mmCIF file of C-alpha atoms in Angstrom:
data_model
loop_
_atom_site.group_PDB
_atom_site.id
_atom_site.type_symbol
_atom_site.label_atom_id
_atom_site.label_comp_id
_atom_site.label_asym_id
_atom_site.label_seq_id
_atom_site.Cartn_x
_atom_site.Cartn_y
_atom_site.Cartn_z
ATOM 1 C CA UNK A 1 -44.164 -73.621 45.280
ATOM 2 C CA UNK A 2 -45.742 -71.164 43.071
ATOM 3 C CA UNK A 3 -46.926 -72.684 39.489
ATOM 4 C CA UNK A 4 -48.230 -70.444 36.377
ATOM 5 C CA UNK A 5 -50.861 -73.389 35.133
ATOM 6 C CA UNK A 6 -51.824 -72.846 31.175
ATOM 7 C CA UNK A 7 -54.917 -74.637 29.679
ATOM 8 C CA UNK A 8 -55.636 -75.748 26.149
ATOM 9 C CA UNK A 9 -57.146 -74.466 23.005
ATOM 10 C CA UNK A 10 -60.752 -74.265 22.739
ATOM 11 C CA UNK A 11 -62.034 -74.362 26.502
ATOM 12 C CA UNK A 12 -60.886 -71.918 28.757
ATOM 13 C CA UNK A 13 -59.259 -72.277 32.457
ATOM 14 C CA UNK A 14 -62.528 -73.540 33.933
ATOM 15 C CA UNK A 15 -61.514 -77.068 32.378
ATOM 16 C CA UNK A 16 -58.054 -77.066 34.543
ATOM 17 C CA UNK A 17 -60.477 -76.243 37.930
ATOM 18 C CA UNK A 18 -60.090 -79.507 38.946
ATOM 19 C CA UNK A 19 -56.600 -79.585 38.598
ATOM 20 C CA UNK A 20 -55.366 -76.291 40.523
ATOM 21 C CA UNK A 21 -57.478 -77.494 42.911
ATOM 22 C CA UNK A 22 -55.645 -80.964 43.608
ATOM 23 C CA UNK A 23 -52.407 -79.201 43.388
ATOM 24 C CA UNK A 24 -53.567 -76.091 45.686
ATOM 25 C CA UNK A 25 -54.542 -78.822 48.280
ATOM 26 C CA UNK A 26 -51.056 -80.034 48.284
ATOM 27 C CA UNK A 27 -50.021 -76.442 49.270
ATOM 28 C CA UNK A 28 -48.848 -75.003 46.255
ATOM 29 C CA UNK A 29 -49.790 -71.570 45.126
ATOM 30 C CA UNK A 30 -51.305 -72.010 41.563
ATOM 31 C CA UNK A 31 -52.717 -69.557 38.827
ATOM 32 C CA UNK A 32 -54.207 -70.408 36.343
ATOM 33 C CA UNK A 33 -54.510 -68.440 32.689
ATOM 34 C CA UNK A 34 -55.658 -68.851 29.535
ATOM 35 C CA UNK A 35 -53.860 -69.705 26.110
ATOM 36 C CA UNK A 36 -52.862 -66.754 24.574
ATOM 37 C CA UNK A 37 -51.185 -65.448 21.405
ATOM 38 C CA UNK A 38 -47.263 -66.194 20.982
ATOM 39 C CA UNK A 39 -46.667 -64.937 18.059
ATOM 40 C CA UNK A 40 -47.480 -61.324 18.926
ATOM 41 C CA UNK A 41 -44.312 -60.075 20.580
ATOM 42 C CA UNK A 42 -45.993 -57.517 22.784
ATOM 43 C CA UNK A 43 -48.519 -60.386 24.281
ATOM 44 C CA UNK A 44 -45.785 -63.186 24.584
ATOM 45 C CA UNK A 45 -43.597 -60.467 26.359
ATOM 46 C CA UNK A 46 -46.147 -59.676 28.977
ATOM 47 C CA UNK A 47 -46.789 -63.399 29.842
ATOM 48 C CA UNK A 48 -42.749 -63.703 29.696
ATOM 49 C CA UNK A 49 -43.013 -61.407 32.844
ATOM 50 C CA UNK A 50 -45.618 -63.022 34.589
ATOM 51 C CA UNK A 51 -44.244 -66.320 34.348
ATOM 52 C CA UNK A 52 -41.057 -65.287 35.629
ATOM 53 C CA UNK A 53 -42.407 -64.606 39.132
ATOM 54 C CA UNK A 54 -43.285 -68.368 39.231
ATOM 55 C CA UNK A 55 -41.400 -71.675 40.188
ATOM 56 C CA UNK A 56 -42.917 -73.561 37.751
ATOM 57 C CA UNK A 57 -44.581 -73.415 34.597
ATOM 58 C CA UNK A 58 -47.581 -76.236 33.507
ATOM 59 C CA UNK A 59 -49.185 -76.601 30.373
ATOM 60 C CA UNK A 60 -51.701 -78.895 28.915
ATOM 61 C CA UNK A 61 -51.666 -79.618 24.855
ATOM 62 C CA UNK A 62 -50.976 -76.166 23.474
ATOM 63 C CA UNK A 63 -50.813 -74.582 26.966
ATOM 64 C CA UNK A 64 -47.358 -77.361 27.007
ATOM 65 C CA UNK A 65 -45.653 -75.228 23.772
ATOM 66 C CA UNK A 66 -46.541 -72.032 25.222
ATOM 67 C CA UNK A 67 -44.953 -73.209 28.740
ATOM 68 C CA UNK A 68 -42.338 -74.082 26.652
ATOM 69 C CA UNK A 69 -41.645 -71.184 25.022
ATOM 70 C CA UNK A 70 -41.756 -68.952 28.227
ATOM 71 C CA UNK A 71 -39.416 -71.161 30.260
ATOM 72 C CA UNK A 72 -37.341 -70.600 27.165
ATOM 73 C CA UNK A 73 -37.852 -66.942 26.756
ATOM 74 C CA UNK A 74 -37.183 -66.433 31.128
ATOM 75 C CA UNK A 75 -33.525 -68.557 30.632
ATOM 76 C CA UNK A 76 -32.591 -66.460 27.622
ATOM 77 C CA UNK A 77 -33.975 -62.864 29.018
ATOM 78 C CA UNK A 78 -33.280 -63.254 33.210
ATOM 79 C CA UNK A 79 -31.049 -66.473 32.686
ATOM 80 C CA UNK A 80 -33.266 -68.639 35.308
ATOM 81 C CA UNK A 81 -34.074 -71.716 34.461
ATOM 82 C CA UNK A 82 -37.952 -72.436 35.694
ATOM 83 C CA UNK A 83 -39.301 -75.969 36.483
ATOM 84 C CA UNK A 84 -41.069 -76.951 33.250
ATOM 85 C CA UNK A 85 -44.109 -79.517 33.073
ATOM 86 C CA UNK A 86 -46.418 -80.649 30.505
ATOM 87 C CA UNK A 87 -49.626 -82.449 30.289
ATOM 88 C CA UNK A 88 -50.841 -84.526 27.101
ATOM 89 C CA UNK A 89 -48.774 -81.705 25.050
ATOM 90 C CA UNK A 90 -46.648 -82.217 21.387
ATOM 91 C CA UNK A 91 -44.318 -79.800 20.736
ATOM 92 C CA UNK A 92 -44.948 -80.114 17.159
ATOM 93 C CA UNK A 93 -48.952 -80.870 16.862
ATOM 94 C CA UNK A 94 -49.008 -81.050 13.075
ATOM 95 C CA UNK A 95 -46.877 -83.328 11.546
ATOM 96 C CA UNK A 96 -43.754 -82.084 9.011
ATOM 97 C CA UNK A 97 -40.408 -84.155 7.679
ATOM 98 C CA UNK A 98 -38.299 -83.521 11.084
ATOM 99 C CA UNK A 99 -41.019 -84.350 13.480
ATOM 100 C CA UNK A 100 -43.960 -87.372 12.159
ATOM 101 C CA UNK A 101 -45.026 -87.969 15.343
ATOM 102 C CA UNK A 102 -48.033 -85.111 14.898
ATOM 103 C CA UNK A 103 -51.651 -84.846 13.732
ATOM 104 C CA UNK A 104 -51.181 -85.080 9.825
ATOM 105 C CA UNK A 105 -51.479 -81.757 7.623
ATOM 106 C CA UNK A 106 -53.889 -82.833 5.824
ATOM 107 C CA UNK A 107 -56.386 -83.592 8.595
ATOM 108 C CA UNK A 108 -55.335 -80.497 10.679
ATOM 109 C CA UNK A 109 -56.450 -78.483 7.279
ATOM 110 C CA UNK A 110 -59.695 -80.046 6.916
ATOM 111 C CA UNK A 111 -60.045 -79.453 11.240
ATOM 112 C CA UNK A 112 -59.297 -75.466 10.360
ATOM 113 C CA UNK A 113 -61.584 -75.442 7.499
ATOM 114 C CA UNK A 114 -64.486 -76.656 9.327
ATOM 115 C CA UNK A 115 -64.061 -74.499 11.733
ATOM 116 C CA UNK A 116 -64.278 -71.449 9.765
ATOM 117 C CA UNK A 117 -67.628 -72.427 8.776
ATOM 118 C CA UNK A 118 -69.221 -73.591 11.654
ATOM 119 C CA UNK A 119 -67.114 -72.630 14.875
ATOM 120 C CA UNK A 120 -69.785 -74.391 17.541
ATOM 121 C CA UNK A 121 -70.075 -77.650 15.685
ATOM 122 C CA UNK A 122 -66.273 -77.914 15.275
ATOM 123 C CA UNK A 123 -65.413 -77.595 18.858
ATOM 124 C CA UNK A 124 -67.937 -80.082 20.385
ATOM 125 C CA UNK A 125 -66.362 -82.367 17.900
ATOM 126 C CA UNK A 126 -63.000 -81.457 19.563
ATOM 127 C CA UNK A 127 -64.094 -81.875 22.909
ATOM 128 C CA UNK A 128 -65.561 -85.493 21.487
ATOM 129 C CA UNK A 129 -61.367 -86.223 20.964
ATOM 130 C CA UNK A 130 -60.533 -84.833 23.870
ATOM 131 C CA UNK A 131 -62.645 -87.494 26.079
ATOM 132 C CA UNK A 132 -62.531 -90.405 23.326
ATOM 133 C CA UNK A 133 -60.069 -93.134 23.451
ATOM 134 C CA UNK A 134 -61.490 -94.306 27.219
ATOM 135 C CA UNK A 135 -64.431 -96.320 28.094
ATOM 136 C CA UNK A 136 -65.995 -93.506 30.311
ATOM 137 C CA UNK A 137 -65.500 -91.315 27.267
ATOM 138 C CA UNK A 138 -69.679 -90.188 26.633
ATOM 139 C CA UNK A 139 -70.054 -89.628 30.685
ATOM 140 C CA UNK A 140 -66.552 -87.150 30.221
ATOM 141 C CA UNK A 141 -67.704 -85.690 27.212
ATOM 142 C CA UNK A 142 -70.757 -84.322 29.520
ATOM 143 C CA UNK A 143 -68.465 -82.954 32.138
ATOM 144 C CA UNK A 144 -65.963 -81.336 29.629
ATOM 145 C CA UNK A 145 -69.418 -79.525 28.183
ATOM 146 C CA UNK A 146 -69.898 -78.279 31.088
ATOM 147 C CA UNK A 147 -67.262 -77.345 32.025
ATOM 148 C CA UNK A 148 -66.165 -75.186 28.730
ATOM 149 C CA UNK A 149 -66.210 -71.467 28.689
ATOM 150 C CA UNK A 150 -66.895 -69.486 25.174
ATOM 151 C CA UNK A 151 -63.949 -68.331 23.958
ATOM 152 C CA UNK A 152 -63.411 -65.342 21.377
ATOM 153 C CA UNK A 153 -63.263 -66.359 17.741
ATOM 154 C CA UNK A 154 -60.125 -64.398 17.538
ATOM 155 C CA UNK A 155 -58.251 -65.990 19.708
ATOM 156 C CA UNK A 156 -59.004 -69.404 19.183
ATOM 157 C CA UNK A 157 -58.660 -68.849 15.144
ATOM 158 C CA UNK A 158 -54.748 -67.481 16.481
ATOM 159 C CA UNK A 159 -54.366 -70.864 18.578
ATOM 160 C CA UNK A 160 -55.206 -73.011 15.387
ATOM 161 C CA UNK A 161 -52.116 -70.665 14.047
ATOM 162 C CA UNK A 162 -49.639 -72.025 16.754
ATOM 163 C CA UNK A 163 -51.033 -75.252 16.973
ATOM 164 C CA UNK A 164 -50.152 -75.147 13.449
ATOM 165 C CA UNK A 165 -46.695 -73.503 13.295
ATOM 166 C CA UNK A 166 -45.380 -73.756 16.872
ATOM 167 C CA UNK A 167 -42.386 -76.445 17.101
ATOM 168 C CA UNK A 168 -40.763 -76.052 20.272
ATOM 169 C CA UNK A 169 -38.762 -79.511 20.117
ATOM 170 C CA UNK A 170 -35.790 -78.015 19.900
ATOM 171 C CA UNK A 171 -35.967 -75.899 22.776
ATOM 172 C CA UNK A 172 -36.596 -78.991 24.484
ATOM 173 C CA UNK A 173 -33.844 -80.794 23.237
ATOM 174 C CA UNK A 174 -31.165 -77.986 24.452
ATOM 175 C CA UNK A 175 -33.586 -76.662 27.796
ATOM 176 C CA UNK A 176 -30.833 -77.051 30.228
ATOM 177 C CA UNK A 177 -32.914 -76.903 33.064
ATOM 178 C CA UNK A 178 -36.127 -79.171 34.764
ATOM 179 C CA UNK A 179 -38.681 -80.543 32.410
ATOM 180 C CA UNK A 180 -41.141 -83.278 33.160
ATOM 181 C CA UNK A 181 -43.409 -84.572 30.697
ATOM 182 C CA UNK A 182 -46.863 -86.531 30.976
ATOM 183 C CA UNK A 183 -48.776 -88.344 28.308
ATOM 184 C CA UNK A 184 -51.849 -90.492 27.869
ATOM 185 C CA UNK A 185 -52.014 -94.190 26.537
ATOM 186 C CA UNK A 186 -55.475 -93.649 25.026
ATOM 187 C CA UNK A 187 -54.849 -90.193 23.852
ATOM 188 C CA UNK A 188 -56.784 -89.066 20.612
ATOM 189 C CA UNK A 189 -55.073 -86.131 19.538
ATOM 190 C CA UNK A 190 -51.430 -86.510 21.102
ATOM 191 C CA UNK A 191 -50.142 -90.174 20.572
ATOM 192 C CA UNK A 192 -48.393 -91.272 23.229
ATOM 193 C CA UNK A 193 -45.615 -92.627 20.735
ATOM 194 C CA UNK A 194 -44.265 -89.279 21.014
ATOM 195 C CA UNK A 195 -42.232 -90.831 24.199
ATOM 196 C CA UNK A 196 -40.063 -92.337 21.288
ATOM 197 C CA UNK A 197 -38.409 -88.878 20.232
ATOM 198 C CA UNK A 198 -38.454 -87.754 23.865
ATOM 199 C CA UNK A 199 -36.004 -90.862 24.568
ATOM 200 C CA UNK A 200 -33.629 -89.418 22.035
ATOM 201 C CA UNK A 201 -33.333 -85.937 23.391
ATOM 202 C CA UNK A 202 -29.852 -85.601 24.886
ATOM 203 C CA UNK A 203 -31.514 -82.641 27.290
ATOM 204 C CA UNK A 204 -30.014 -83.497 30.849
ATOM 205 C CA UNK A 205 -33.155 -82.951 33.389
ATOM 206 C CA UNK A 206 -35.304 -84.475 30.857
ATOM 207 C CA UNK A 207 -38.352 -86.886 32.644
ATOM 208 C CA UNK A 208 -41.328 -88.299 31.107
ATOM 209 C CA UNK A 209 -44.485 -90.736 32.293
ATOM 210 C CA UNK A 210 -47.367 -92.561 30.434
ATOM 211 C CA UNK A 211 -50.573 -92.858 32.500
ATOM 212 C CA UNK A 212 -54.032 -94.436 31.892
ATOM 213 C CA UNK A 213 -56.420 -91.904 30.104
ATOM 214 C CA UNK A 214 -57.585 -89.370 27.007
ATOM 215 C CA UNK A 215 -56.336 -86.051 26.052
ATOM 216 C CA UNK A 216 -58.068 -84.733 28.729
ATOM 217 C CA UNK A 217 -56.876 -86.380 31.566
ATOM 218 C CA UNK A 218 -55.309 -83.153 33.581
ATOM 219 C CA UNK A 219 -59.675 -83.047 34.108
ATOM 220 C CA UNK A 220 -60.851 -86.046 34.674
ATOM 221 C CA UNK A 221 -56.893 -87.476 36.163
ATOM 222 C CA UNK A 222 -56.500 -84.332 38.083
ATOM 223 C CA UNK A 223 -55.916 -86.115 41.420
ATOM 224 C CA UNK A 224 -53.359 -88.547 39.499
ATOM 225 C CA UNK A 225 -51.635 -86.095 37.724
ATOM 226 C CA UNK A 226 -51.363 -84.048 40.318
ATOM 227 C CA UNK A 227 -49.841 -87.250 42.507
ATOM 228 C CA UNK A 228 -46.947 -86.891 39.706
ATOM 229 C CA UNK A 229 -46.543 -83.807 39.603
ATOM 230 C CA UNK A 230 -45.615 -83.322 43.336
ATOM 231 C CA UNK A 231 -43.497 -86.391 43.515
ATOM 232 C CA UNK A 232 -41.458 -85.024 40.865
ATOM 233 C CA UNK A 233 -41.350 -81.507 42.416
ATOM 234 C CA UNK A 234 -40.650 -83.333 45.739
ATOM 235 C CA UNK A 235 -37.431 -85.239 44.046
ATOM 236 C CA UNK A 236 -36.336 -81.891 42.637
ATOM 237 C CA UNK A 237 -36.424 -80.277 46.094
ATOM 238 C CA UNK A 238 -34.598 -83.165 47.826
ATOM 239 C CA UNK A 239 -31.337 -83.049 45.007
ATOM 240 C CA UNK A 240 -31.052 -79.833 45.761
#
């Protein structure tokens, strides 16, 4: 099967190595891109077309809305409905009155302010959440360092924009097609109560899981995630 794989904010693909590896081992033909701005019509076209040679579209955190949001874009511009799968991802990251389950605003405001005045310091803190919550969490918080890639300024100040403004619950709720969703007990910065509005959708291929593990487990749960992930593709194959 042939999977567009989208990583977070903050890191770069490097992080989600681990994890195209596990699933490329399992035969599938994965690539793997950045996150990349949505909300510039030109840029969110271009990825609509790339995704829409793919089977499936993955996402971890914000990589999950902008998976989202291209299986969306593919149904209402080709009208083919794409396997979608996220990893540890919100639809709604900061909280508002329609959807609580999010980081607050407040504390989302104070994360964008210290970034703009010290950029480095701000996102080893965020890699800190991404491992914490786990008891392995220092020993992961080395591997994530190494692991990260600089990132332009630019880009990550517009992904603290659509973490901030992206809500793509509803196209959840009325995606009419596959969608498969994974979340963390320990998770720092996605809580895993966020199952509780999932169980409400109505949407009729709608699956979630809750494994073991921080917000980063697609890295250090690649071999486990990627177990799920081609069970549930493997179920998909055999209704049809």
């Amino acid at each position: 099967m042939r999977i567009l794989l989208i990583t977070g904010w903050g890191g770069g693909t490097k992080l989600l190595h681990p994890l195209q590896q596990a699933l490329q081992k399992h035969g599938h033909d994965v690539e793997l891109i950045n996150i990349f701005n949505a909300f510039d019509q030109n840029v969110l076209q271009q990825h609509v077309e790339l995704a829409q040679q793919f089977d499936a579209v993955i996402g971890w955190s914000l990589g999950g809305q902008l998976a989202t949001l291209l299986v969306d874009q593919i149904f209402k511009q080709y009208s083919q409905q794409k396997i979608l799968i996220t990893l540890a991802s919100n639809p709604c990251f900061v909280a508002n009155d329609a959807w609580q389950t999010a980081m607050h605003q407040s504390t989302f405001e104070t994360f964008k302010q210290s970034f703009e005045k010290d950029a480095i310091a701000t996102l080893k803190k965020f890699g800190y959440m991404v491992c914490q919550g786990v008891e392995t969490t220092k020993a992961d918080f080395v591997v994530l360092q190494s692991l990260i890639q600089p990132q332009k300024i630019e880009l990550l100040q517009k992904g603290l924009i659509l973490l901030e403004q992206l809500n793509a619950a509803d196209i959840l709720k009325k995606n009419q097609g596959q969608q498969y969703h994974i979340f963390a007990e320990q998770d720092a910065l996605v809580d895993c109560k966020v199952i509780q509005n999932f169980s409400k959708f109505n949407a009729k291929f709608l699956e979630y899981d809750l494994i073991q593990g921080s917000h980063g487990c697609p890295i250090f749960k690649a071999d486990e995630i990627t177990d799920k992930i081609c069970q549930y593709l493997q179920k998909i194959k055999q209704t049809y």
